[in-house]
Coordinates of C-alpha atoms in Angstrom, one line a residue:
X1 CA -2.9 -13.3 -51.2
X2 CA -5.6 -15.1 -53.2
X3 CA -9.0 -13.4 -53.3
X4 CA -11.7 -14.3 -50.8
X5 CA -13.8 -16.6 -53.0
X6 CA -10.7 -18.6 -54.1
X7 CA -9.6 -19.1 -50.5
X8 CA -12.9 -20.3 -49.3
X9 CA -13.3 -22.7 -52.3
X10 CA -9.9 -24.2 -51.6
X11 CA -10.8 -24.7 -48.0
X12 CA -14.1 -26.3 -48.9
X13 CA -12.4 -28.8 -51.2
X14 CA -9.6 -29.4 -48.7
X15 CA -12.2 -30.2 -46.0
X16 CA -13.8 -32.9 -48.3
X17 CA -10.4 -34.3 -49.2
X18 CA -8.9 -34.0 -45.7
X19 CA -6.1 -32.0 -47.2
X20 CA -4.3 -29.7 -44.7
X21 CA -2.3 -27.7 -47.3
X22 CA -4.9 -25.0 -48.1
X23 CA -5.5 -24.5 -44.4
X24 CA -1.8 -24.2 -43.7
X25 CA -1.3 -21.9 -46.6
X26 CA -4.0 -19.5 -45.4
X27 CA -2.7 -19.6 -41.9
X28 CA 0.8 -18.7 -43.1
X29 CA -0.7 -15.9 -45.2
X30 CA -2.5 -14.4 -42.2
X31 CA 0.7 -14.7 -40.2
X32 CA 2.6 -12.6 -42.8
X33 CA 0.0 -9.8 -43.0
X34 CA 0.4 -6.7 -40.8
X35 CA -2.0 -6.2 -37.9
X36 CA -4.2 -3.7 -39.8
X37 CA -4.3 -5.7 -43.1
X38 CA -4.6 -9.0 -41.3
X39 CA -7.6 -7.7 -39.3
X40 CA -9.4 -6.6 -42.4
X41 CA -8.7 -9.9 -44.1
X42 CA -9.9 -11.9 -41.1
X43 CA -13.1 -10.0 -40.9
X44 CA -13.7 -10.6 -44.6
X45 CA -13.1 -14.3 -44.2
X46 CA -15.5 -14.6 -41.3
X47 CA -18.2 -12.6 -43.1
X48 CA -17.6 -14.8 -46.2
X49 CA -18.3 -18.0 -44.3
X50 CA -14.9 -19.4 -43.3
X51 CA -16.0 -20.4 -39.8
X52 CA -18.3 -23.2 -40.8
X53 CA -15.4 -24.6 -42.9
X54 CA -13.1 -24.5 -39.9
X55 CA -15.7 -26.1 -37.8
X56 CA -16.1 -28.9 -40.3
X57 CA -12.4 -29.5 -40.2
X58 CA -12.4 -29.6 -36.4
X59 CA -15.3 -32.0 -36.2
X60 CA -13.7 -34.4 -38.8
X61 CA -11.9 -37.6 -38.0
X62 CA -8.5 -36.5 -39.2
X63 CA -6.3 -35.2 -36.3
X64 CA -4.2 -33.1 -38.6
X65 CA -7.3 -31.4 -40.1
X66 CA -8.7 -30.9 -36.6
X67 CA -5.5 -29.2 -35.5
X68 CA -5.4 -27.0 -38.6
X69 CA -9.0 -26.0 -38.3
X70 CA -8.5 -25.0 -34.7
X71 CA -5.3 -23.2 -35.6
X72 CA -7.2 -21.2 -38.2
X73 CA -9.8 -20.2 -35.7
X74 CA -7.0 -19.2 -33.3
X75 CA -5.6 -16.9 -36.0
X76 CA -9.0 -15.4 -36.8
X77 CA -9.9 -14.9 -33.1
X78 CA -6.8 -12.6 -32.7
X79 CA -9.0 -10.0 -34.3
X80 CA -11.5 -8.5 -31.8
X81 CA -14.4 -8.2 -34.3
X82 CA -14.1 -11.9 -35.2
X83 CA -14.5 -13.3 -31.6
X84 CA -18.3 -12.9 -31.4
X85 CA -18.7 -14.8 -34.7
X86 CA -16.7 -17.7 -33.2
X87 CA -19.2 -17.8 -30.3
X88 CA -22.4 -17.5 -32.4
X89 CA -21.0 -19.9 -34.9
X90 CA -21.1 -22.7 -32.4
X91 CA -17.3 -23.3 -32.3
X92 CA -16.8 -23.0 -28.6
X93 CA -18.4 -26.3 -27.4
X94 CA -16.5 -28.2 -30.1
X95 CA -13.2 -26.6 -29.2
X96 CA -13.8 -27.3 -25.5
X97 CA -14.4 -30.9 -26.4
X98 CA -11.1 -31.1 -28.4
X99 CA -9.1 -29.9 -25.4
X100 CA -9.4 -33.5 -24.1
X101 CA -8.0 -34.9 -27.4
X102 CA -5.1 -37.4 -26.9
X103 CA -3.3 -35.5 -29.6
X104 CA -1.2 -32.8 -28.1
X105 CA -1.3 -30.7 -31.3
X106 CA -5.1 -30.8 -31.4
X107 CA -5.5 -30.0 -27.7
X108 CA -2.9 -27.2 -28.1
X109 CA -4.6 -25.5 -31.0
X110 CA -8.1 -25.9 -29.5
X111 CA -6.8 -24.3 -26.3
X112 CA -5.1 -21.5 -28.4
X113 CA -8.4 -20.8 -30.2
X114 CA -10.4 -20.6 -27.0
X115 CA -7.8 -18.5 -25.3
X116 CA -8.0 -16.0 -28.1
X117 CA -11.8 -16.1 -28.2
X118 CA -11.8 -15.2 -24.5
X119 CA -9.3 -12.4 -24.7
X120 CA -11.0 -9.2 -23.4
X121 CA -14.3 -10.8 -24.5
X122 CA -16.9 -11.6 -21.8
X123 CA -19.2 -13.3 -24.4
X124 CA -16.4 -15.7 -25.1
X125 CA -15.8 -16.4 -21.4
X126 CA -19.5 -17.0 -20.8
X127 CA -19.7 -19.4 -23.7
X128 CA -16.6 -21.3 -22.5
X129 CA -18.0 -21.6 -19.0
X130 CA -21.4 -22.7 -20.2
X131 CA -19.8 -25.4 -22.4
X132 CA -17.9 -26.9 -19.4
X133 CA -14.6 -25.3 -20.4
X134 CA -13.4 -24.6 -16.9
X135 CA -13.3 -28.3 -15.9
X136 CA -11.9 -29.3 -19.3
X137 CA -9.1 -26.8 -18.9
X138 CA -8.4 -27.9 -15.4
X139 CA -8.1 -31.5 -16.6
X140 CA -5.8 -30.4 -19.4
X141 CA -3.6 -28.4 -17.0
X142 CA -3.2 -31.5 -14.8
X143 CA -2.3 -33.7 -17.8
X144 CA 0.1 -31.2 -19.3
X145 CA 2.0 -30.9 -16.1
X146 CA 2.9 -34.6 -16.3
X147 CA 4.1 -34.5 -20.0
X148 CA 7.7 -34.4 -21.1
X149 CA 9.9 -31.3 -21.5
X150 CA 9.7 -31.4 -25.3
X151 CA 9.0 -28.1 -27.1
X152 CA 5.5 -29.2 -28.1
X153 CA 4.6 -30.3 -24.5
X154 CA 6.1 -27.1 -23.2
X155 CA 4.0 -25.1 -25.7
X156 CA 0.9 -26.9 -24.6
X157 CA 1.5 -25.9 -21.0
X158 CA 2.2 -22.3 -22.0
X159 CA -1.0 -22.0 -24.1
X160 CA -3.1 -23.7 -21.4
X161 CA -1.9 -21.3 -18.7
X162 CA -2.4 -18.4 -21.1
X163 CA -6.0 -19.6 -21.8
X164 CA -6.6 -19.8 -18.0
X165 CA -5.5 -16.2 -17.6
X166 CA -7.7 -14.9 -20.3
X167 CA -10.6 -16.9 -18.9
X168 CA -10.1 -15.5 -15.4
X169 CA -9.2 -12.0 -16.2
X170 CA -11.9 -9.4 -15.1
X171 CA -14.8 -11.8 -15.2
X172 CA -16.2 -12.2 -11.7
X173 CA -19.2 -14.4 -12.5
X174 CA -16.9 -17.0 -14.1
X175 CA -14.4 -16.7 -11.3
X176 CA -16.9 -17.7 -8.7
X177 CA -17.5 -20.9 -10.6
X178 CA -13.9 -21.8 -11.2
X179 CA -12.3 -20.9 -7.9
X180 CA -11.8 -24.4 -6.6
X181 CA -9.1 -25.6 -4.3
X182 CA -8.1 -28.0 -7.0
X183 CA -7.3 -25.2 -9.4
X184 CA -5.1 -23.5 -6.8
X185 CA -3.3 -26.9 -6.1
X186 CA -2.6 -27.3 -9.9
X187 CA -1.3 -23.7 -10.1
X188 CA 1.0 -24.3 -7.1
X189 CA 2.3 -27.4 -8.7
X190 CA 3.1 -25.4 -11.9
X191 CA 5.0 -22.9 -9.8
X192 CA 6.9 -25.7 -8.1
X193 CA 7.8 -27.5 -11.3
X194 CA 8.3 -24.6 -13.7
X195 CA 9.5 -21.8 -11.4
X196 CA 12.6 -21.1 -13.6
X197 CA 10.5 -20.6 -16.8
X198 CA 9.5 -17.1 -17.9
X199 CA 6.1 -17.2 -19.4
X200 CA 4.4 -20.1 -17.5
X201 CA 5.0 -18.5 -14.1
X202 CA 3.8 -15.2 -15.4
X203 CA 0.5 -16.7 -16.5
X204 CA 0.1 -18.6 -13.3
X205 CA 0.9 -15.7 -11.0
X206 CA -1.4 -13.4 -13.0
X207 CA -4.1 -16.1 -12.8
X208 CA -3.7 -16.3 -9.0
X209 CA -3.9 -12.5 -8.9
X210 CA -7.2 -12.6 -10.8
X211 CA -8.5 -15.1 -8.4
X212 CA -7.4 -13.0 -5.4
X213 CA -9.3 -10.0 -6.8
X214 CA -12.5 -11.6 -5.4
X215 CA -13.2 -12.4 -1.7
X216 CA -13.8 -16.1 -2.4
X217 CA -10.8 -16.5 -4.5
X218 CA -8.5 -14.7 -2.1
X219 CA -9.7 -17.0 0.6
X220 CA -8.8 -20.0 -1.4
X221 CA -5.3 -18.7 -2.3
X222 CA -4.6 -17.7 1.3
X223 CA -6.0 -21.0 2.8
X224 CA -3.7 -23.0 0.5
X225 CA -0.7 -20.9 1.7
X226 CA 1.1 -20.4 -1.6
X227 CA 4.1 -18.8 0.3
X228 CA 6.5 -21.7 -0.4
X229 CA 5.9 -21.5 -4.1
X230 CA 6.1 -17.7 -4.2
X231 CA 9.4 -17.8 -2.3
X232 CA 10.8 -20.4 -4.7
X233 CA 9.9 -18.2 -7.7
X234 CA 11.5 -15.1 -6.1
X235 CA 14.7 -17.0 -5.3
X236 CA 15.4 -18.8 -8.6
X237 CA 13.6 -17.0 -11.4
X238 CA 15.7 -14.5 -13.2
X239 CA 13.0 -12.7 -15.3
X240 CA 12.3 -9.2 -14.0
X241 CA 8.7 -9.5 -15.3
X242 CA 8.1 -12.7 -13.3
X243 CA 9.6 -11.2 -10.2
X244 CA 7.6 -8.0 -10.5
X245 CA 4.4 -10.1 -11.0
X246 CA 5.2 -12.3 -8.0
X247 CA 5.8 -9.3 -5.7
X248 CA 2.5 -7.7 -6.8
X249 CA 0.6 -10.9 -6.0
X250 CA 2.1 -11.1 -2.5
X251 CA 1.2 -7.5 -1.9
X252 CA -2.4 -8.3 -3.1
X253 CA -2.9 -11.2 -0.8
X254 CA -1.1 -9.8 2.3
X255 CA -3.9 -7.4 3.3
X256 CA -4.8 -9.0 6.6
X257 CA -2.7 -9.4 9.7
X258 CA -2.8 -13.2 9.5
X259 CA -1.4 -13.3 5.9
X260 CA 1.3 -10.8 6.8
X261 CA 2.3 -13.2 9.6
X262 CA 2.1 -16.1 7.2
X263 CA 4.4 -14.6 4.6
X264 CA 6.8 -13.3 7.3
X265 CA 7.1 -16.8 8.8
X266 CA 7.4 -18.3 5.3
X267 CA 10.6 -16.4 4.4
X268 CA 9.1 -13.9 2.0
X269 CA 11.1 -11.0 3.4
X270 CA 14.4 -12.9 3.1
X271 CA 13.5 -13.8 -0.5
X272 CA 12.6 -10.2 -1.3
X273 CA 15.9 -8.9 0.2
X274 CA 17.7 -11.4 -2.1
X275 CA 15.7 -9.9 -5.0
X276 CA 16.8 -6.4 -4.0
X277 CA 20.4 -7.5 -3.7
X278 CA 20.4 -9.1 -7.2
X279 CA 18.8 -6.1 -8.9
X280 CA 20.8 -3.6 -7.0
X281 CA 24.1 -5.1 -7.8
X282 CA 23.3 -5.9 -11.5
X283 CA 20.6 -3.5 -12.7
X284 CA 20.1 -5.0 -16.1
X285 CA 16.6 -4.1 -17.2
X286 CA 14.2 -1.3 -17.5
X287 CA 12.2 -2.9 -14.7
X288 CA 15.1 -2.4 -12.2
X289 CA 13.6 0.7 -10.6
X290 CA 10.1 -0.6 -10.4
X291 CA 11.2 -3.9 -8.9
X292 CA 13.3 -2.2 -6.2
X293 CA 10.3 0.0 -5.4
X294 CA 7.8 -2.8 -5.4
X295 CA 10.1 -5.1 -3.3
X296 CA 10.9 -2.5 -0.7
X297 CA 7.2 -1.4 -0.4
X298 CA 6.3 -5.0 0.1
X299 CA 8.7 -5.5 3.0
X300 CA 7.5 -2.3 4.7
X301 CA 3.9 -3.4 4.1
X302 CA 4.5 -6.8 5.8
X303 CA 6.1 -5.0 8.8
X304 CA 2.8 -3.1 9.4
X305 CA 1.6 -6.4 10.9
X306 CA 2.6 -6.6 14.6
X307 CA 3.5 -10.3 14.4
X308 CA 5.3 -10.1 11.1
X309 CA 7.3 -7.1 12.4
X310 CA 8.3 -9.1 15.5
X311 CA 9.3 -12.1 13.4
X312 CA 11.6 -10.0 11.2
X313 CA 13.0 -8.0 14.1
X314 CA 13.9 -11.2 16.0
X315 CA 15.3 -9.4 19.0
X316 CA 17.3 -7.1 16.8
X317 CA 19.3 -9.9 15.3
X318 CA 17.1 -10.9 12.4
X319 CA 19.0 -11.0 9.1
X320 CA 16.4 -9.0 7.3
X321 CA 16.3 -6.4 10.1
X322 CA 20.1 -6.1 9.8
X323 CA 19.9 -5.7 6.0
X324 CA 17.2 -2.9 6.4
X325 CA 19.5 -1.1 8.8
X326 CA 22.2 -1.1 6.1
X327 CA 19.7 0.3 3.6
X328 CA 19.8 3.6 5.6
X329 CA 23.2 4.3 4.2
X330 CA 22.5 3.1 0.6
X331 CA 23.1 5.3 -2.4
X332 CA 19.7 4.2 -3.7
X333 CA 17.0 6.6 -2.6
X334 CA 14.3 3.9 -2.6
X335 CA 16.4 1.7 -0.2
X336 CA 17.0 4.6 2.1
X337 CA 13.4 5.5 2.3
X338 CA 12.3 1.9 2.8
X339 CA 15.0 1.4 5.5
X340 CA 13.7 4.5 7.3
X341 CA 10.0 3.4 7.0
X342 CA 11.0 -0.1 8.3
X343 CA 12.7 1.4 11.3
X344 CA 9.5 3.3 12.1
X345 CA 7.6 0.1 12.0
X346 CA 10.0 -1.7 14.2
X347 CA 9.8 1.2 16.6
X348 CA 6.1 0.6 17.3
X349 CA 7.2 -1.5 20.4
X350 CA 8.7 0.2 23.4
X351 CA 11.1 -2.7 23.9
X352 CA 12.3 -2.4 20.3
X353 CA 12.6 1.4 20.6
X354 CA 14.9 1.3 23.6
X355 CA 17.0 -1.5 22.1
X356 CA 17.2 0.3 18.7
X357 CA 18.4 3.6 20.2
X358 CA 20.9 1.8 22.3
X359 CA 22.3 0.1 19.2
X360 CA 22.7 3.4 17.4
X361 CA 19.7 3.4 15.0
X362 CA 18.6 6.9 16.0
X363 CA 22.1 8.2 15.3
X364 CA 22.1 6.7 11.9
X365 CA 18.7 8.2 11.1
X366 CA 19.8 11.6 12.4
X367 CA 23.0 11.4 10.3
X368 CA 21.0 10.8 7.2
X369 CA 18.5 13.5 8.0
X370 CA 21.2 16.0 8.7
X371 CA 22.0 15.9 4.9
X372 CA 18.3 16.5 4.1
X373 CA 17.2 19.0 6.8
X374 CA 16.5 22.0 4.6
X375 CA 13.7 23.0 2.3
X376 CA 15.7 21.4 -0.5
X377 CA 15.8 18.0 1.1
X378 CA 14.1 14.9 -0.3
X379 CA 10.5 15.1 0.9
X380 CA 9.8 11.3 0.9
X381 CA 13.1 10.6 2.8
X382 CA 12.4 13.4 5.3
X383 CA 8.9 12.1 6.0
X384 CA 10.2 8.5 6.4
X385 CA 13.1 9.5 8.7
X386 CA 10.9 11.8 10.9
X387 CA 8.3 9.0 11.2
X388 CA 11.0 6.7 12.6
X389 CA 12.5 9.3 14.9
X390 CA 9.0 10.2 16.2
X391 CA 8.3 6.6 17.1
X392 CA 11.8 6.2 18.7
X393 CA 11.3 9.3 20.8
X394 CA 8.1 8.0 22.5
X395 CA 9.9 5.8 25.0
X396 CA 10.8 7.8 28.1
X397 CA 14.3 6.3 28.2
X398 CA 15.1 7.4 24.7
X399 CA 14.5 11.1 25.0
X400 CA 17.8 12.1 26.8
X401 CA 19.7 9.8 24.4
X402 CA 18.2 11.5 21.3
X403 CA 18.9 14.9 22.8
X404 CA 22.5 13.9 23.5
X405 CA 22.8 12.7 19.9
X406 CA 22.0 16.3 18.8
X407 CA 18.5 15.6 17.6
X408 CA 17.4 19.2 18.2
X409 CA 20.4 20.5 16.2
X410 CA 19.2 18.5 13.2
X411 CA 15.5 19.1 13.6
X412 CA 15.2 22.8 14.5
X413 CA 16.7 24.1 11.3
X414 CA 13.9 22.3 9.5
X415 CA 11.3 24.4 11.2
X416 CA 12.6 27.5 9.5
X417 CA 13.0 26.0 6.0
X418 CA 10.6 23.1 5.4
X419 CA 7.3 24.0 3.7
X420 CA 5.8 20.7 2.8
X421 CA 2.9 20.1 5.3
X422 CA 3.1 16.3 5.7
X423 CA 6.8 16.7 6.6
X424 CA 6.1 19.6 8.9
X425 CA 3.4 17.5 10.6
X426 CA 5.9 14.7 11.4
X427 CA 8.6 17.2 12.4
X428 CA 6.3 18.9 15.0
X429 CA 5.2 15.6 16.3
X430 CA 8.8 14.5 16.7
X431 CA 9.8 17.7 18.5
X432 CA 6.8 17.3 20.8
X433 CA 7.8 13.8 21.8
X434 CA 11.4 14.7 22.4
X435 CA 10.8 17.6 24.8
X436 CA 8.3 15.7 26.9
X437 CA 9.8 15.7 30.4
X438 CA 13.0 17.3 29.1
X439 CA 13.2 20.8 30.6
X440 CA 16.4 21.9 28.9
X441 CA 15.1 20.7 25.5
X442 CA 11.8 22.5 26.0
X443 CA 13.7 25.7 27.0
X444 CA 15.9 25.4 23.9
X445 CA 12.9 25.1 21.5
X446 CA 10.8 27.7 23.3
X447 CA 13.7 30.1 23.5
X448 CA 14.2 30.1 19.7
X449 CA 12.2 33.1 18.5
X450 CA 12.3 32.0 14.9
X451 CA 11.0 28.6 15.7
X452 CA 8.2 29.9 18.0
X453 CA 7.2 32.4 15.3
X454 CA 6.8 29.6 12.7
X455 CA 4.8 27.6 15.2
X456 CA 2.4 30.4 15.9
X457 CA 2.0 31.0 12.2
X458 CA 1.2 27.3 11.6
X459 CA -1.4 27.4 14.3
X460 CA -3.6 29.4 12.0
X461 CA -3.1 27.5 8.8
X462 CA -6.2 26.2 7.2
X463 CA -4.4 24.1 4.6
X464 CA -3.5 21.2 6.9
X465 CA -5.5 20.6 10.0
X466 CA -2.9 18.1 11.3
X467 CA -0.2 20.8 11.2
X468 CA -2.5 23.3 12.8
X469 CA -3.2 20.9 15.7
X470 CA 0.4 19.7 16.1
X471 CA 1.8 23.3 16.2
X472 CA -0.7 24.2 18.9
X473 CA 0.1 21.1 20.9
X474 CA 3.9 21.7 20.6
X475 CA 3.4 25.2 22.0
X476 CA 1.4 23.7 24.9
X477 CA 4.1 21.1 25.6
X478 CA 6.8 23.7 25.6
X479 CA 5.0 25.6 28.3
X480 CA 4.2 22.5 30.2
X481 CA 7.8 21.2 30.2
X482 CA 9.8 24.5 30.7
X483 CA 9.1 24.3 34.5
X484 CA 7.5 27.7 34.7
X485 CA 10.5 29.6 33.2
X486 CA 9.1 33.1 33.2
X487 CA 11.4 34.3 30.5
X488 CA 10.3 31.6 28.0
X489 CA 6.6 31.7 28.9
X490 CA 6.6 35.5 28.5
X491 CA 8.4 35.2 25.2
X492 CA 5.8 32.7 24.0
X493 CA 3.0 35.0 25.1
X494 CA 4.6 37.9 23.3
X495 CA 4.9 35.8 20.2
X496 CA 1.2 35.3 20.2
X497 CA 0.7 31.8 21.5
X498 CA -2.3 32.5 23.8
X499 CA -4.8 32.9 21.0
X500 CA -4.1 29.5 19.3
X501 CA -4.1 27.8 22.7
X502 CA -7.5 29.2 23.4
X503 CA -8.8 27.8 20.1
X504 CA -7.1 24.5 21.0
X505 CA -9.1 24.6 24.2
X506 CA -12.3 24.2 22.1
X507 CA -11.0 21.0 20.4
X508 CA -13.2 18.0 20.1
X509 CA -10.4 15.8 21.5
X510 CA -10.3 15.7 25.3
X511 CA -6.6 15.2 25.5
X512 CA -6.0 18.5 23.5
X513 CA -8.5 20.3 25.8
X514 CA -6.5 19.1 28.8
X515 CA -3.2 20.1 27.3
X516 CA -4.5 23.6 26.3
X517 CA -6.0 24.2 29.7
X518 CA -2.8 23.2 31.5
X519 CA -0.6 25.4 29.2
X520 CA -3.0 28.4 29.6
X521 CA -3.1 28.0 33.4
X522 CA 0.7 28.3 33.4
X523 CA 0.7 31.2 30.9
X524 CA -2.0 33.0 32.9
X525 CA 0.2 32.8 36.0
X526 CA 2.2 35.6 34.4
X527 CA 1.1 39.1 34.1
X528 CA 1.6 39.3 30.3
X529 CA -0.5 36.1 29.9
X530 CA -3.4 37.4 31.9
X531 CA -3.3 40.7 30.0
X532 CA -3.6 38.9 26.7
X533 CA -6.6 36.8 27.7
X534 CA -9.1 39.5 26.9
X535 CA -8.0 39.8 23.3
X536 CA -8.7 36.1 22.5
X537 CA -11.9 34.1 22.0
X538 CA -11.8 32.8 25.6
X539 CA -15.1 34.5 26.4
X540 CA -16.8 32.2 23.8
X541 CA -14.7 29.1 24.2
X542 CA -14.7 28.8 28.0
X543 CA -18.5 28.3 28.4
X544 CA -18.6 26.0 25.4
X545 CA -16.0 23.7 27.0
X546 CA -17.5 23.8 30.5
X547 CA -20.9 22.8 29.1
X548 CA -19.5 19.7 27.4
X549 CA -21.2 16.8 29.2
X550 CA -18.6 14.3 28.0
X551 CA -15.5 15.9 29.5
X552 CA -14.2 13.8 32.5
X553 CA -13.9 15.6 35.9
X554 CA -10.1 15.9 35.8
X555 CA -10.2 17.9 32.6
X556 CA -13.1 20.1 33.8
X557 CA -10.8 20.8 36.8
X558 CA -8.0 21.8 34.5
X559 CA -10.3 24.2 32.7
X560 CA -11.7 25.7 35.9
X561 CA -8.1 26.1 37.3
X562 CA -7.2 28.0 34.1
X563 CA -10.0 30.4 34.6
X564 CA -9.2 30.8 38.3
X565 CA -5.6 31.7 37.3
X566 CA -7.1 34.9 35.6
X567 CA -8.7 36.1 38.8
X568 CA -5.8 38.2 40.1
X569 CA -6.3 40.6 37.1
X570 CA -9.8 42.2 37.3
X571 CA -9.6 43.5 33.7
X572 CA -9.1 39.9 32.5
X573 CA -12.1 38.7 34.4
X574 CA -14.2 41.5 33.1
X575 CA -13.1 40.6 29.5
X576 CA -14.3 37.0 29.8
X577 CA -17.4 37.5 32.0
X578 CA -20.7 36.7 30.4
X579 CA -24.1 35.3 31.3
X580 CA -23.2 32.2 29.4
X581 CA -20.0 31.6 31.4
X582 CA -21.8 32.3 34.7
X583 CA -24.5 29.9 33.9
X584 CA -22.0 27.1 33.0
X585 CA -20.0 27.7 36.2
X586 CA -23.2 27.8 38.3
X587 CA -24.3 24.4 36.9
X588 CA -20.9 22.9 37.8
X589 CA -21.3 23.9 41.5
X590 CA -23.8 21.0 41.6
X591 CA -21.4 18.6 39.9
X592 CA -21.0 15.1 41.4
X593 CA -17.2 15.5 41.6
X594 CA -16.1 17.4 44.8
X595 CA -13.0 19.1 43.2
X596 CA -15.1 20.3 40.2
X597 CA -17.7 21.6 42.6
X598 CA -15.1 23.4 44.8
X599 CA -13.3 25.1 41.8
X600 CA -16.7 26.1 40.3
X601 CA -17.7 27.7 43.6
X602 CA -14.5 29.8 43.8
X603 CA -15.0 31.0 40.2
X604 CA -18.7 31.7 40.7
X605 CA -18.0 33.9 43.7
X606 CA -15.5 36.0 41.7
X607 CA -17.7 36.2 38.6

């Protein structure tokens, strides 16, 4: 390459003679240099005064010279340390002006230069905005969309959308000024017209994503409803990069319930299922796993919305719903997990729950779980399956069906082997739902010494409060639903369930206080239960609960009934007797509720 002084002199002469050759030669030389050498040379050229020469060419009357001058600036601005010089050298306003040139090659190179100046450079973005660059770029985008399909016109569209992306990226001040409905309209038009292209949709989708990163911009994108354009891209574009970007944009904008409904109505789920099918059947790129994961996550995310979930379910006959059911038996782990999570979302409605169990969904879930119901099972899949089964087991009509489908035979082995607390949490909640009102199921769970031992152990864990709470609640529900079976209740007492139930009695959640009080009342109806009371913290917990001014009367009655159940054993009464308890009970003898007053009176007399 010629030395610096020689190059600059040639450019100076060329500018005077309107000779493009030295500019072209220098541009080619910069192209041929590696990134490191090219960067050093560009910095030397800028420091040596090349920018005023380029500016002179751009401001000249010869269009070829204008294009070459702008192209040289574009090459120089590829180097980070040269961008500031382009701004301080006054090039930005001139380049902004040249974007409106009737010459495609001039507009293209001006756009290229500005795009590079703005790349990761807030100073460049500010300068472009202050020079009216946003409106000029919008006009250029509108004009370029109407041009032919020639390579040069296509390149102009590509460069213009790339410049827009660099202008919008991570620069909120500028975004607020440029987020106009007109820009969104233009970008939608580009997605409609160039949906099959690779680079243009990528630039447009990323630009929309940048806009949606701010509240004002997201409002504009959502109010326009870009769903038809996004669905079109998903259906006809074959580029994994474009598909991935499109999926991420939809995920970004679908935060609110109304947008989830909007995209569900607009056919996004159907289009995403098609994407999954294409990439599942012909996994041809490194982006195959991420696309499947992003696509399945998006569908599950849309189903979080109640209206969107109902639209997709469509009475159990929706094509997307049917496809999601098939995913449960897929060989791809991500599809199985997404299918299970989706079933959990569909099962948020009682009507759906009952219909799904009748159509065999619970059996399918249990069959999959039966292959993963040990400590070696896939944790994500276990969690998803249990979430769905837990929701399905809430409906009263479904409990006998799940039991007859051998749910307990699949679930109980997990109690002994699974150690991952989030999975344990879902497992215990599922068991608790299934045994509700089902005496034989409660007896089966409560009669399994290994299971009860694990539950009592989890009641004292400090690593996961949710597991601690669910283990205590499950013990309470076993006692409540075993119809006073003395053998099972005695077994539970012997296993150590009284102490955690007493601690549960002090919960801040009224429903747990009520459940604990009822279970302890039943446990204290047995001799072993009463004998155990004195070795617990009941002496401290009982007055604390009775003095809670926010407990409703019916729960206070449950707690008082529990204490009354201890009265037949004098040693148990002596063990819990205290001035604090007597004061709390005495205060309740003046309670407005007659039943509370009556029970408090009985207890006061014995204390």
